Amino acid sequence: MKRFEFDGRYAERGGQQFVSGRGSKSDGWTEIHRIETHGFASVPVKGAQGLLLPMPSNPDVAFVLGGEHPDLRPKDLPQGGKALYDAGGNVIKMLLGDGVTFDLAGAAYTVRKGGVTFMISGDGVDIVGGYLKVNGVRVDETHRHDNVETGTGTSGTVVP
């Protein structure tokens, strides 16, 4: 086993990824098969580090595991938390150990917890499930104002 630093070159062939880089003693490796976890695909950035597994019986055959750049890795994740991040180190999706999910990619930001989804987009804020309280007052289809006269008048303040 050796430490491996990716040099940014890669190729995709037959559903597999092949990467190039240097080992711990600056020995060069080209087109090494990189193995990833099922259901996940990525391309490591130049300078990312992984684990090189050369075959002792055949030095021309090797595999690389991992590929994480220490300067771009999200910091301060809670124990059990997971983050998907891009080549700039920007978190795209975060899964926290208590069932909270943050989706930060695309046209809207979404937070999910249990049966409640909170989404912020360029159009506004949308809450699906649960309820909303503002200063202790529940604001939903059950919210009512007393002593309101129909017409052009305005209602008073709701007291919780």
mmCIF file of C-alpha atoms in Angstrom:
data_model
loop_
_atom_site.group_PDB
_atom_site.id
_atom_site.type_symbol
_atom_site.label_atom_id
_atom_site.label_comp_id
_atom_site.label_asym_id
_atom_site.label_seq_id
_atom_site.Cartn_x
_atom_site.Cartn_y
_atom_site.Cartn_z
ATOM 1 C CA MET A 1 0.000 0.000 0.000
ATOM 2 C CA LYS A 2 1.167 3.470 -0.872
ATOM 3 C CA ARG A 3 -0.126 6.983 -0.641
ATOM 4 C CA PHE A 4 -1.216 8.230 -4.075
ATOM 5 C CA GLU A 5 -1.632 11.830 -5.255
ATOM 6 C CA PHE A 6 -3.869 12.393 -8.266
ATOM 7 C CA ASP A 7 -2.405 14.572 -11.024
ATOM 8 C CA GLY A 8 -5.782 15.442 -12.574
ATOM 9 C CA ARG A 9 -5.602 13.033 -15.535
ATOM 10 C CA TYR A 10 -8.314 10.395 -15.826
ATOM 11 C CA ALA A 11 -10.108 8.244 -18.403
ATOM 12 C CA GLU A 12 -13.455 6.448 -18.417
ATOM 13 C CA ARG A 13 -13.635 3.117 -20.247
ATOM 14 C CA GLY A 14 -16.122 0.281 -19.995
ATOM 15 C CA GLY A 15 -17.863 1.797 -16.983
ATOM 16 C CA GLN A 16 -14.600 2.088 -15.054
ATOM 17 C CA GLN A 17 -12.347 5.015 -14.182
ATOM 18 C CA PHE A 18 -8.589 5.047 -14.683
ATOM 19 C CA VAL A 19 -6.447 7.725 -13.004
ATOM 20 C CA SER A 20 -2.840 8.885 -13.050
ATOM 21 C CA GLY A 21 -0.593 10.374 -10.393
ATOM 22 C CA ARG A 22 2.402 9.874 -8.144
ATOM 23 C CA GLY A 23 3.180 7.553 -5.267
ATOM 24 C CA SER A 24 4.824 8.494 -1.982
ATOM 25 C CA LYS A 25 8.334 8.359 -3.462
ATOM 26 C CA SER A 26 7.325 10.401 -6.542
ATOM 27 C CA ASP A 27 7.062 7.241 -8.619
ATOM 28 C CA GLY A 28 4.655 7.835 -11.503
ATOM 29 C CA TRP A 29 1.572 5.727 -12.178
ATOM 30 C CA THR A 30 -0.665 6.061 -15.244
ATOM 31 C CA GLU A 31 -4.123 4.708 -15.990
ATOM 32 C CA ILE A 32 -4.595 2.919 -12.656
ATOM 33 C CA HIS A 33 -8.095 1.477 -12.095
ATOM 34 C CA ARG A 34 -9.860 3.538 -9.404
ATOM 35 C CA ILE A 35 -12.464 1.643 -7.378
ATOM 36 C CA GLU A 36 -15.418 3.518 -5.844
ATOM 37 C CA THR A 37 -18.303 2.660 -3.548
ATOM 38 C CA HIS A 38 -21.429 1.346 -5.303
ATOM 39 C CA GLY A 39 -23.925 4.093 -6.069
ATOM 40 C CA PHE A 40 -21.352 6.883 -6.005
ATOM 41 C CA ALA A 41 -19.289 8.356 -8.843
ATOM 42 C CA SER A 42 -16.787 11.192 -8.817
ATOM 43 C CA VAL A 43 -13.634 12.498 -10.454
ATOM 44 C CA PRO A 44 -10.931 13.452 -7.952
ATOM 45 C CA VAL A 45 -9.342 16.878 -8.359
ATOM 46 C CA LYS A 46 -5.642 17.384 -8.933
ATOM 47 C CA GLY A 47 -3.861 17.093 -5.591
ATOM 48 C CA ALA A 48 -6.456 14.757 -4.066
ATOM 49 C CA GLN A 49 -5.025 11.791 -2.214
ATOM 50 C CA GLY A 50 -5.906 8.130 -2.239
ATOM 51 C CA LEU A 51 -4.549 4.694 -1.455
ATOM 52 C CA LEU A 52 -2.570 2.830 -4.130
ATOM 53 C CA LEU A 53 -2.667 -0.963 -3.962
ATOM 54 C CA PRO A 54 -0.026 -2.443 -6.290
ATOM 55 C CA MET A 55 -0.184 -6.196 -6.896
ATOM 56 C CA PRO A 56 2.993 -7.738 -5.400
ATOM 57 C CA SER A 57 3.126 -10.483 -8.018
ATOM 58 C CA ASN A 58 2.673 -8.067 -10.951
ATOM 59 C CA PRO A 59 3.932 -4.482 -10.530
ATOM 60 C CA ASP A 60 2.107 -3.453 -13.727
ATOM 61 C CA VAL A 61 -1.273 -4.058 -12.029
ATOM 62 C CA ALA A 62 -2.518 -1.688 -9.326
ATOM 63 C CA PHE A 63 -5.737 -0.225 -7.948
ATOM 64 C CA VAL A 64 -6.509 3.122 -6.301
ATOM 65 C CA LEU A 65 -9.075 3.629 -3.532
ATOM 66 C CA GLY A 66 -10.457 6.992 -2.458
ATOM 67 C CA GLY A 67 -9.571 10.405 -3.750
ATOM 68 C CA GLU A 68 -10.062 13.258 -1.314
ATOM 69 C CA HIS A 69 -8.328 16.645 -1.346
ATOM 70 C CA PRO A 70 -7.524 17.651 2.250
ATOM 71 C CA ASP A 71 -8.006 21.394 1.580
ATOM 72 C CA LEU A 72 -11.447 20.931 -0.034
ATOM 73 C CA ARG A 73 -12.967 18.390 2.353
ATOM 74 C CA PRO A 74 -15.907 19.843 4.362
ATOM 75 C CA LYS A 75 -14.879 20.626 7.924
ATOM 76 C CA ASP A 76 -16.736 20.110 11.217
ATOM 77 C CA LEU A 77 -19.247 17.481 10.100
ATOM 78 C CA PRO A 78 -21.011 15.916 13.084
ATOM 79 C CA GLN A 79 -20.310 12.290 13.909
ATOM 80 C CA GLY A 80 -22.353 10.165 11.504
ATOM 81 C CA GLY A 81 -22.835 13.115 9.130
ATOM 82 C CA LYS A 82 -22.146 12.909 5.405
ATOM 83 C CA ALA A 83 -21.580 15.600 2.791
ATOM 84 C CA LEU A 84 -21.465 15.585 -0.993
ATOM 85 C CA TYR A 85 -19.217 18.394 -2.210
ATOM 86 C CA ASP A 86 -17.908 19.688 -5.527
ATOM 87 C CA ALA A 87 -14.414 20.384 -6.879
ATOM 88 C CA GLY A 88 -14.415 23.802 -5.191
ATOM 89 C CA GLY A 89 -15.203 22.338 -1.754
ATOM 90 C CA ASN A 90 -18.814 23.624 -1.870
ATOM 91 C CA VAL A 91 -21.256 21.368 -0.027
ATOM 92 C CA ILE A 92 -24.072 20.290 -2.359
ATOM 93 C CA LYS A 93 -25.903 17.908 -0.059
ATOM 94 C CA MET A 94 -25.488 17.159 3.627
ATOM 95 C CA LEU A 95 -26.990 14.260 5.571
ATOM 96 C CA LEU A 96 -26.752 14.621 9.317
ATOM 97 C CA GLY A 97 -26.946 11.762 11.761
ATOM 98 C CA ASP A 98 -30.302 12.874 13.195
ATOM 99 C CA GLY A 99 -32.218 12.517 9.911
ATOM 100 C CA VAL A 100 -31.854 16.104 8.680
ATOM 101 C CA THR A 101 -31.031 16.503 4.964
ATOM 102 C CA PHE A 102 -29.817 19.715 3.317
ATOM 103 C CA ASP A 103 -29.962 19.919 -0.515
ATOM 104 C CA LEU A 104 -27.975 22.956 -1.617
ATOM 105 C CA ALA A 105 -27.677 22.310 -5.365
ATOM 106 C CA GLY A 106 -29.929 23.547 -8.125
ATOM 107 C CA ALA A 107 -32.370 26.447 -8.224
ATOM 108 C CA ALA A 108 -33.574 26.045 -4.620
ATOM 109 C CA TYR A 109 -32.185 25.161 -1.202
ATOM 110 C CA THR A 110 -34.115 22.418 0.561
ATOM 111 C CA VAL A 111 -34.061 21.216 4.174
ATOM 112 C CA ARG A 112 -35.891 18.005 5.110
ATOM 113 C CA LYS A 113 -36.644 16.598 8.557
ATOM 114 C CA GLY A 114 -39.247 13.888 9.016
ATOM 115 C CA GLY A 115 -42.409 14.881 7.162
ATOM 116 C CA VAL A 116 -41.456 18.563 6.829
ATOM 117 C CA THR A 117 -39.769 20.102 3.769
ATOM 118 C CA PHE A 118 -38.580 23.729 3.806
ATOM 119 C CA MET A 119 -37.532 25.126 0.416
ATOM 120 C CA ILE A 120 -36.082 28.527 -0.480
ATOM 121 C CA SER A 121 -35.979 29.522 -4.156
ATOM 122 C CA GLY A 122 -35.914 32.688 -6.231
ATOM 123 C CA ASP A 123 -39.726 32.604 -6.119
ATOM 124 C CA GLY A 124 -40.024 32.523 -2.324
ATOM 125 C CA VAL A 125 -40.262 30.126 0.611
ATOM 126 C CA ASP A 126 -42.346 26.953 0.550
ATOM 127 C CA ILE A 127 -43.087 24.765 3.589
ATOM 128 C CA VAL A 128 -44.727 21.387 3.052
ATOM 129 C CA GLY A 129 -45.891 19.432 6.111
ATOM 130 C CA GLY A 130 -45.791 20.576 9.694
ATOM 131 C CA TYR A 131 -46.713 24.160 10.583
ATOM 132 C CA LEU A 132 -45.185 27.622 10.856
ATOM 133 C CA LYS A 133 -45.125 29.797 13.968
ATOM 134 C CA VAL A 134 -44.212 33.471 13.911
ATOM 135 C CA ASN A 135 -43.538 34.998 17.340
ATOM 136 C CA GLY A 136 -45.408 32.099 18.934
ATOM 137 C CA VAL A 137 -48.462 32.413 16.670
ATOM 138 C CA ARG A 138 -49.274 29.463 14.459
ATOM 139 C CA VAL A 139 -49.767 30.642 10.859
ATOM 140 C CA ASP A 140 -51.632 28.076 8.738
ATOM 141 C CA GLU A 141 -55.139 27.162 7.647
ATOM 142 C CA THR A 142 -56.240 27.142 11.319
ATOM 143 C CA HIS A 143 -55.120 30.771 11.846
ATOM 144 C CA ARG A 144 -58.101 33.136 12.413
ATOM 145 C CA HIS A 145 -58.653 36.735 13.468
ATOM 146 C CA ASP A 146 -61.561 37.655 15.740
ATOM 147 C CA ASN A 147 -63.697 40.812 15.528
ATOM 148 C CA VAL A 148 -62.859 41.608 11.912
ATOM 149 C CA GLU A 149 -65.322 43.667 9.933
ATOM 150 C CA THR A 150 -65.708 42.985 6.234
ATOM 151 C CA GLY A 151 -64.830 45.771 3.852
ATOM 152 C CA THR A 152 -61.744 47.934 3.523
ATOM 153 C CA GLY A 153 -60.734 47.826 7.208
ATOM 154 C CA THR A 154 -57.637 46.067 8.547
ATOM 155 C CA SER A 155 -57.415 43.609 11.383
ATOM 156 C CA GLY A 156 -55.604 44.114 14.641
ATOM 157 C CA THR A 157 -52.663 42.248 16.085
ATOM 158 C CA VAL A 158 -53.117 38.608 17.106
ATOM 159 C CA VAL A 159 -52.186 37.918 20.715
ATOM 160 C CA PRO A 160 -50.763 34.424 21.330
#
